Amino acid sequence: MKSFILIVISIIAVIIIVGGVTALHIMNEAGIGVDDLDSNSINNLINKVSNVASSDNSNSGDSSSDKSLMGDLGDIVNEEIKYNYQNGGGYYREVTYKDGGFRQYDTDSGKLIGSSYESDQSKLPRME
């Protein structure tokens, strides 16, 4: 009877360990990790939001440069983190706006790497 209980406990332990390792692997593949929870995360988020807001103010083509940050954020319809197949790896953040346009930012540096706006084309990295 003792051996049966030990076998059942061993099987349960193996299932928990394999499940934990699988969950950790899935989280890392999805870009969710413990590394994302460091103390600089909030500062990085604020900087990236500021980049989106300032980029929108300077490149939207309208003369209302006194738009507030909250007004700029209200123009955002969708924001997604996507895998960068074109670059052979890494991730980028794609921000879609009310007017149907989009901007793509590198998740590591926060730099603009893609845009549907004509006014942004001179600011994009060269593909040469």
CSV table of N, CA and C in Angstrom, one decimal:
chain,number,residue,atom,x,y,z
A,1,MET,N,0.8,-1.2,0.0
A,1,MET,CA,0.0,0.0,0.0
A,1,MET,C,0.9,1.3,0.0
A,2,LYS,N,2.0,1.2,0.8
A,2,LYS,CA,2.9,2.4,0.8
A,2,LYS,C,3.5,2.7,-0.6
A,3,SER,N,3.9,1.6,-1.3
A,3,SER,CA,4.5,1.8,-2.6
A,3,SER,C,3.5,2.4,-3.6
A,4,PHE,N,2.2,2.0,-3.4
A,4,PHE,CA,1.2,2.6,-4.3
A,4,PHE,C,1.0,4.1,-4.1
A,5,ILE,N,1.0,4.5,-2.9
A,5,ILE,CA,0.9,5.9,-2.5
A,5,ILE,C,2.1,6.7,-3.0
A,6,LEU,N,3.3,6.1,-2.8
A,6,LEU,CA,4.5,6.7,-3.3
A,6,LEU,C,4.5,6.9,-4.9
A,7,ILE,N,4.0,5.9,-5.6
A,7,ILE,CA,3.9,6.0,-7.0
A,7,ILE,C,2.9,7.1,-7.4
A,8,VAL,N,1.8,7.1,-6.8
A,8,VAL,CA,0.8,8.2,-7.1
A,8,VAL,C,1.3,9.6,-6.8
A,9,ILE,N,2.0,9.7,-5.7
A,9,ILE,CA,2.6,11.0,-5.4
A,9,ILE,C,3.7,11.4,-6.4
A,10,SER,N,4.5,10.4,-6.8
A,10,SER,CA,5.5,10.6,-7.8
A,10,SER,C,4.9,11.1,-9.1
A,11,ILE,N,3.9,10.4,-9.5
A,11,ILE,CA,3.2,10.8,-10.8
A,11,ILE,C,2.6,12.2,-10.7
A,12,ILE,N,2.0,12.5,-9.6
A,12,ILE,CA,1.5,13.9,-9.4
A,12,ILE,C,2.6,14.9,-9.5
A,13,ALA,N,3.7,14.6,-8.8
A,13,ALA,CA,4.9,15.6,-8.8
A,13,ALA,C,5.4,15.7,-10.2
A,14,VAL,N,5.5,14.7,-11.0
A,14,VAL,CA,6.0,14.8,-12.4
A,14,VAL,C,5.0,15.6,-13.2
A,15,ILE,N,3.8,15.4,-13.1
A,15,ILE,CA,2.8,16.2,-13.8
A,15,ILE,C,2.9,17.7,-13.5
A,16,ILE,N,3.0,18.0,-12.2
A,16,ILE,CA,3.2,19.4,-11.8
A,16,ILE,C,4.4,20.0,-12.4
A,17,ILE,N,5.6,19.3,-12.3
A,17,ILE,CA,6.8,19.8,-12.8
A,17,ILE,C,6.7,20.0,-14.3
A,18,VAL,N,6.2,19.0,-15.1
A,18,VAL,CA,6.1,19.1,-16.5
A,18,VAL,C,5.2,20.3,-16.9
A,19,GLY,N,4.1,20.4,-16.2
A,19,GLY,CA,3.1,21.5,-16.4
A,19,GLY,C,3.7,22.8,-16.2
A,20,GLY,N,4.5,23.0,-15.1
A,20,GLY,CA,5.2,24.2,-14.9
A,20,GLY,C,6.2,24.6,-15.9
A,21,VAL,N,7.0,23.6,-16.3
A,21,VAL,CA,8.0,23.9,-17.4
A,21,VAL,C,7.3,24.2,-18.7
A,22,THR,N,6.2,23.6,-19.0
A,22,THR,CA,5.5,23.9,-20.2
A,22,THR,C,4.9,25.3,-20.2
A,23,ALA,N,4.3,25.7,-19.0
A,23,ALA,CA,3.8,27.0,-18.9
A,23,ALA,C,4.8,28.1,-19.0
A,24,LEU,N,6.0,27.8,-18.4
A,24,LEU,CA,7.1,28.8,-18.5
A,24,LEU,C,7.6,28.9,-19.9
A,25,HIS,N,7.7,27.8,-20.7
A,25,HIS,CA,8.1,27.9,-22.1
A,25,HIS,C,7.0,28.7,-22.9
A,26,ILE,N,5.8,28.4,-22.7
A,26,ILE,CA,4.7,29.1,-23.4
A,26,ILE,C,4.8,30.6,-23.1
A,27,MET,N,5.0,31.0,-21.8
A,27,MET,CA,5.1,32.4,-21.5
A,27,MET,C,6.3,33.1,-22.1
A,28,ASN,N,7.4,32.4,-22.2
A,28,ASN,CA,8.6,33.0,-22.8
A,28,ASN,C,8.4,33.1,-24.3
A,29,GLU,N,7.7,32.2,-24.9
A,29,GLU,CA,7.4,32.3,-26.4
A,29,GLU,C,6.5,33.5,-26.7
A,30,ALA,N,5.6,33.7,-25.7
A,30,ALA,CA,4.6,34.8,-25.9
A,30,ALA,C,5.2,36.2,-25.5
A,31,GLY,N,6.4,36.2,-25.0
A,31,GLY,CA,7.1,37.4,-24.6
A,31,GLY,C,6.7,37.9,-23.2
A,32,ILE,N,6.2,37.0,-22.4
A,32,ILE,CA,5.8,37.3,-21.1
A,32,ILE,C,6.8,36.6,-20.2
A,33,GLY,N,7.6,37.4,-19.5
A,33,GLY,CA,8.6,36.8,-18.6
A,33,GLY,C,8.9,37.5,-17.4
A,34,VAL,N,9.7,37.0,-16.5
A,34,VAL,CA,10.0,37.7,-15.3
A,34,VAL,C,10.9,38.9,-15.6
A,35,ASP,N,11.6,38.9,-16.7
A,35,ASP,CA,12.5,40.0,-17.0
A,35,ASP,C,11.6,41.2,-17.3
A,36,ASP,N,10.4,41.1,-17.6
A,36,ASP,CA,9.5,42.2,-17.9
A,36,ASP,C,9.1,43.0,-16.7
A,37,LEU,N,9.3,42.4,-15.5
A,37,LEU,CA,8.8,43.0,-14.3
A,37,LEU,C,9.8,43.8,-13.5
A,38,ASP,N,10.9,44.2,-14.2
A,38,ASP,CA,11.9,45.0,-13.4
A,38,ASP,C,11.5,46.4,-13.1
A,39,SER,N,12.2,47.1,-12.4
A,39,SER,CA,11.8,48.4,-11.9
A,39,SER,C,11.8,49.5,-13.0
A,40,ASN,N,12.4,49.2,-14.1
A,40,ASN,CA,12.4,50.2,-15.2
A,40,ASN,C,11.2,50.0,-16.2
A,41,SER,N,10.4,49.0,-16.0
A,41,SER,CA,9.3,48.8,-16.8
A,41,SER,C,8.3,50.0,-16.9
A,42,ILE,N,8.0,50.6,-15.8
A,42,ILE,CA,7.1,51.7,-15.8
A,42,ILE,C,7.7,52.9,-16.6
A,43,ASN,N,9.0,53.1,-16.3
A,43,ASN,CA,9.7,54.2,-17.1
A,43,ASN,C,9.7,53.9,-18.6
A,44,ASN,N,10.0,52.7,-19.0
A,44,ASN,CA,10.0,52.3,-20.4
A,44,ASN,C,8.6,52.5,-21.0
A,45,LEU,N,7.6,52.2,-20.3
A,45,LEU,CA,6.2,52.3,-20.8
A,45,LEU,C,5.9,53.8,-20.9
A,46,ILE,N,6.3,54.6,-20.0
A,46,ILE,CA,6.0,56.1,-20.1
A,46,ILE,C,6.8,56.7,-21.3
A,47,ASN,N,8.0,56.3,-21.5
A,47,ASN,CA,8.8,56.8,-22.6
A,47,ASN,C,8.2,56.4,-23.9
A,48,LYS,N,7.7,55.1,-24.0
A,48,LYS,CA,7.1,54.7,-25.3
A,48,LYS,C,5.8,55.4,-25.6
A,49,VAL,N,5.0,55.6,-24.5
A,49,VAL,CA,3.8,56.4,-24.7
A,49,VAL,C,4.1,57.8,-25.1
A,50,SER,N,5.1,58.4,-24.5
A,50,SER,CA,5.5,59.7,-24.9
A,50,SER,C,6.0,59.8,-26.4
A,51,ASN,N,6.7,58.7,-26.8
A,51,ASN,CA,7.2,58.6,-28.2
A,51,ASN,C,6.0,58.6,-29.1
A,52,VAL,N,5.0,57.8,-28.8
A,52,VAL,CA,3.8,57.7,-29.7
A,52,VAL,C,3.1,59.1,-29.7
A,53,ALA,N,3.0,59.7,-28.6
A,53,ALA,CA,2.3,61.0,-28.5
A,53,ALA,C,3.1,62.1,-29.3
A,54,SER,N,4.4,62.2,-29.1
A,54,SER,CA,5.2,63.2,-29.7
A,54,SER,C,5.3,62.9,-31.2
A,55,SER,N,5.4,61.7,-31.6
A,55,SER,CA,5.4,61.3,-33.0
A,55,SER,C,4.1,61.7,-33.7
A,56,ASP,N,3.0,61.5,-33.0
A,56,ASP,CA,1.7,61.8,-33.6
A,56,ASP,C,1.6,63.3,-33.7
A,57,ASN,N,2.0,64.1,-32.7
A,57,ASN,CA,1.9,65.5,-32.7
A,57,ASN,C,2.7,66.1,-33.9
A,58,SER,N,3.9,65.6,-34.1
A,58,SER,CA,4.8,66.2,-35.1
A,58,SER,C,4.6,65.7,-36.5
A,59,ASN,N,3.8,64.6,-36.6
A,59,ASN,CA,3.7,64.0,-38.0
A,59,ASN,C,2.3,63.9,-38.5
A,60,SER,N,1.3,64.3,-37.7
A,60,SER,CA,0.0,64.1,-38.2
A,60,SER,C,-0.5,65.0,-39.3
A,61,GLY,N,0.3,66.1,-39.5
A,61,GLY,CA,0.0,67.0,-40.6
A,61,GLY,C,-1.1,68.1,-40.2
A,62,ASP,N,-1.6,68.0,-39.0
A,62,ASP,CA,-2.6,69.1,-38.7
A,62,ASP,C,-1.8,70.2,-37.9
A,63,SER,N,-2.5,71.3,-37.8
A,63,SER,CA,-1.8,72.5,-37.1
A,63,SER,C,-2.1,72.5,-35.7
A,64,SER,N,-2.8,71.6,-35.1
A,64,SER,CA,-3.1,71.7,-33.7
A,64,SER,C,-2.0,71.0,-32.8
A,65,SER,N,-0.9,71.8,-32.6
A,65,SER,CA,0.2,71.2,-31.9
A,65,SER,C,0.0,71.3,-30.4
A,66,ASP,N,-1.2,71.9,-30.0
A,66,ASP,CA,-1.5,72.0,-28.5
A,66,ASP,C,-2.3,70.8,-28.1
A,67,LYS,N,-2.4,69.7,-28.8
A,67,LYS,CA,-3.2,68.6,-28.4
A,67,LYS,C,-2.5,68.0,-27.1
A,68,SER,N,-3.3,67.5,-26.2
A,68,SER,CA,-2.8,67.0,-25.0
A,68,SER,C,-2.4,65.5,-25.2
A,69,LEU,N,-1.6,65.0,-24.3
A,69,LEU,CA,-1.2,63.6,-24.3
A,69,LEU,C,-2.5,62.7,-24.3
A,70,MET,N,-3.4,63.0,-23.5
A,70,MET,CA,-4.7,62.2,-23.4
A,70,MET,C,-5.4,62.3,-24.7
A,71,GLY,N,-5.4,63.4,-25.4
A,71,GLY,CA,-6.1,63.5,-26.7
A,71,GLY,C,-5.4,62.6,-27.7
A,72,ASP,N,-4.1,62.6,-27.7
A,72,ASP,CA,-3.3,61.7,-28.6
A,72,ASP,C,-3.6,60.3,-28.4
A,73,LEU,N,-3.7,59.9,-27.1
A,73,LEU,CA,-4.0,58.5,-26.7
A,73,LEU,C,-5.4,58.1,-27.1
A,74,GLY,N,-6.3,59.1,-27.2
A,74,GLY,CA,-7.6,58.8,-27.6
A,74,GLY,C,-7.7,58.5,-29.1
A,75,ASP,N,-6.7,58.9,-29.9
A,75,ASP,CA,-6.7,58.5,-31.3
A,75,ASP,C,-6.3,57.1,-31.6
A,76,ILE,N,-5.7,56.4,-30.6
A,76,ILE,CA,-5.3,55.0,-30.8
A,76,ILE,C,-6.5,54.1,-30.7
A,77,VAL,N,-6.6,53.3,-31.7
A,77,VAL,CA,-7.6,52.3,-31.8
A,77,VAL,C,-7.2,50.9,-31.3
A,78,ASN,N,-6.0,50.6,-31.7
A,78,ASN,CA,-5.4,49.2,-31.3
A,78,ASN,C,-3.9,49.3,-31.2
A,79,GLU,N,-3.4,48.4,-30.3
A,79,GLU,CA,-2.0,48.3,-30.1
A,79,GLU,C,-1.7,46.9,-29.9
A,80,GLU,N,-0.7,46.3,-30.7
A,80,GLU,CA,-0.4,44.9,-30.6
A,80,GLU,C,1.1,44.8,-30.6
A,81,ILE,N,1.6,43.7,-30.0
A,81,ILE,CA,3.0,43.3,-30.1
A,81,ILE,C,3.1,42.2,-31.0
A,82,LYS,N,3.9,42.3,-32.1
A,82,LYS,CA,4.0,41.3,-33.1
A,82,LYS,C,5.4,40.8,-33.3
A,83,TYR,N,5.6,39.6,-33.8
A,83,TYR,CA,6.9,39.0,-34.1
A,83,TYR,C,7.4,39.6,-35.4
A,84,ASN,N,8.7,40.0,-35.4
A,84,ASN,CA,9.2,40.7,-36.6
A,84,ASN,C,9.9,39.6,-37.5
A,85,TYR,N,9.0,39.0,-38.4
A,85,TYR,CA,9.5,38.1,-39.3
A,85,TYR,C,10.5,38.7,-40.4
A,86,GLN,N,10.2,39.9,-40.8
A,86,GLN,CA,11.0,40.6,-41.8
A,86,GLN,C,12.5,40.8,-41.3
A,87,ASN,N,12.6,41.1,-40.0
A,87,ASN,CA,13.9,41.3,-39.5
A,87,ASN,C,14.6,40.0,-39.0
A,88,GLY,N,13.9,38.9,-39.1
A,88,GLY,CA,14.5,37.6,-38.7
A,88,GLY,C,14.4,37.4,-37.2
A,89,GLY,N,13.7,38.1,-36.5
A,89,GLY,CA,13.5,37.9,-35.1
A,89,GLY,C,13.2,39.2,-34.3
A,90,GLY,N,12.9,39.0,-33.1
A,90,GLY,CA,12.5,40.2,-32.2
A,90,GLY,C,11.1,40.5,-32.4
A,91,TYR,N,10.7,41.6,-31.7
A,91,TYR,CA,9.3,42.0,-31.7
A,91,TYR,C,9.1,43.5,-32.0
A,92,TYR,N,8.0,43.9,-32.5
A,92,TYR,CA,7.7,45.3,-32.7
A,92,TYR,C,6.3,45.5,-32.2
A,93,ARG,N,6.0,46.8,-31.9
A,93,ARG,CA,4.7,47.2,-31.4
A,93,ARG,C,4.0,48.0,-32.5
A,94,GLU,N,2.8,47.5,-32.9
A,94,GLU,CA,2.1,48.2,-34.0
A,94,GLU,C,0.9,49.0,-33.3
A,95,VAL,N,0.9,50.3,-33.6
A,95,VAL,CA,-0.2,51.1,-33.1
A,95,VAL,C,-1.0,51.6,-34.2
A,96,THR,N,-2.3,51.3,-34.2
A,96,THR,CA,-3.3,51.7,-35.2
A,96,THR,C,-4.1,52.8,-34.7
A,97,TYR,N,-4.3,53.8,-35.5
A,97,TYR,CA,-5.0,55.1,-35.2
A,97,TYR,C,-6.4,55.1,-35.8
A,98,LYS,N,-7.2,56.1,-35.3
A,98,LYS,CA,-8.6,56.3,-35.7
A,98,LYS,C,-8.7,56.5,-37.2
A,99,ASP,N,-7.7,57.2,-37.8
A,99,ASP,CA,-7.8,57.5,-39.2
A,99,ASP,C,-7.4,56.4,-40.1
A,100,GLY,N,-7.1,55.2,-39.5
A,100,GLY,CA,-6.7,54.0,-40.3
A,100,GLY,C,-5.2,53.8,-40.5
A,101,GLY,N,-4.5,54.8,-40.1
A,101,GLY,CA,-3.0,54.7,-40.3
A,101,GLY,C,-2.4,53.9,-39.1
A,102,PHE,N,-1.1,53.6,-39.3
A,102,PHE,CA,-0.4,52.8,-38.3
A,102,PHE,C,1.0,53.3,-38.2
A,103,ARG,N,1.6,53.0,-37.0
A,103,ARG,CA,3.0,53.1,-36.8
A,103,ARG,C,3.6,51.9,-36.1
A,104,GLN,N,4.8,51.5,-36.5
A,104,GLN,CA,5.4,50.4,-35.9
A,104,GLN,C,6.7,50.8,-35.1
A,105,TYR,N,6.8,50.4,-33.9
A,105,TYR,CA,8.0,50.7,-33.1
A,105,TYR,C,8.7,49.5,-32.6
A,106,ASP,N,10.0,49.6,-32.6
A,106,ASP,CA,10.9,48.5,-32.1
A,106,ASP,C,10.6,48.4,-30.6
A,107,THR,N,10.3,47.2,-30.1
A,107,THR,CA,10.0,47.1,-28.6
A,107,THR,C,11.3,47.3,-27.8
A,108,ASP,N,12.5,47.0,-28.3
A,108,ASP,CA,13.7,47.2,-27.5
A,108,ASP,C,14.1,48.7,-27.4
A,109,SER,N,14.1,49.3,-28.5
A,109,SER,CA,14.6,50.7,-28.5
A,109,SER,C,13.5,51.8,-28.5
A,110,GLY,N,12.3,51.4,-28.9
A,110,GLY,CA,11.2,52.4,-29.0
A,110,GLY,C,11.3,53.2,-30.2
A,111,LYS,N,12.2,52.9,-31.1
A,111,LYS,CA,12.3,53.7,-32.4
A,111,LYS,C,11.3,53.3,-33.4
A,112,LEU,N,10.9,54.3,-34.2
A,112,LEU,CA,9.9,54.1,-35.3
A,112,LEU,C,10.6,53.3,-36.4
A,113,ILE,N,10.0,52.2,-36.7
A,113,ILE,CA,10.5,51.3,-37.8
A,113,ILE,C,9.6,51.1,-38.9
A,114,GLY,N,8.4,51.6,-38.8
A,114,GLY,CA,7.4,51.4,-39.9
A,114,GLY,C,6.3,52.4,-39.7
A,115,SER,N,5.7,52.9,-40.8
A,115,SER,CA,4.6,53.8,-40.7
A,115,SER,C,3.8,53.9,-42.0
A,116,SER,N,2.5,54.1,-41.9
A,116,SER,CA,1.7,54.3,-43.1
A,116,SER,C,1.6,55.8,-43.5
A,117,TYR,N,2.1,56.7,-42.6
A,117,TYR,CA,2.0,58.1,-42.8
A,117,TYR,C,3.1,58.6,-43.7
A,118,GLU,N,2.8,59.4,-44.7
A,118,GLU,CA,3.8,60.0,-45.6
A,118,GLU,C,4.8,60.8,-44.9
A,119,SER,N,4.4,61.6,-43.9
A,119,SER,CA,5.2,62.4,-43.1
A,119,SER,C,6.3,61.7,-42.3
A,120,ASP,N,6.1,60.4,-42.0
A,120,ASP,CA,7.0,59.6,-41.3
A,120,ASP,C,8.1,58.9,-42.1
A,121,GLN,N,7.9,58.9,-43.4
A,121,GLN,CA,8.8,58.1,-44.3
A,121,GLN,C,10.3,58.6,-44.2
A,122,SER,N,10.5,59.9,-44.0
A,122,SER,CA,11.9,60.3,-43.9
A,122,SER,C,12.6,59.9,-42.6
A,123,LYS,N,11.7,59.6,-41.6
A,123,LYS,CA,12.3,59.2,-40.3
A,123,LYS,C,12.5,57.7,-40.1
A,124,LEU,N,12.1,56.9,-41.1
A,124,LEU,CA,12.3,55.5,-41.0
A,124,LEU,C,13.7,55.1,-41.4
A,125,PRO,N,14.2,53.9,-40.8
A,125,PRO,CA,15.5,53.4,-41.2
A,125,PRO,C,15.6,53.1,-42.6
A,126,ARG,N,16.7,53.3,-43.2
A,126,ARG,CA,17.0,52.9,-44.6
A,126,ARG,C,17.1,51.4,-44.8
A,127,MET,N,16.5,50.9,-45.9
A,127,MET,CA,16.6,49.4,-46.1
A,127,MET,C,17.7,49.0,-47.1
A,128,GLU,N,18.6,49.9,-47.3
A,128,GLU,CA,19.7,49.6,-48.2
A,128,GLU,C,20.8,48.8,-47.7
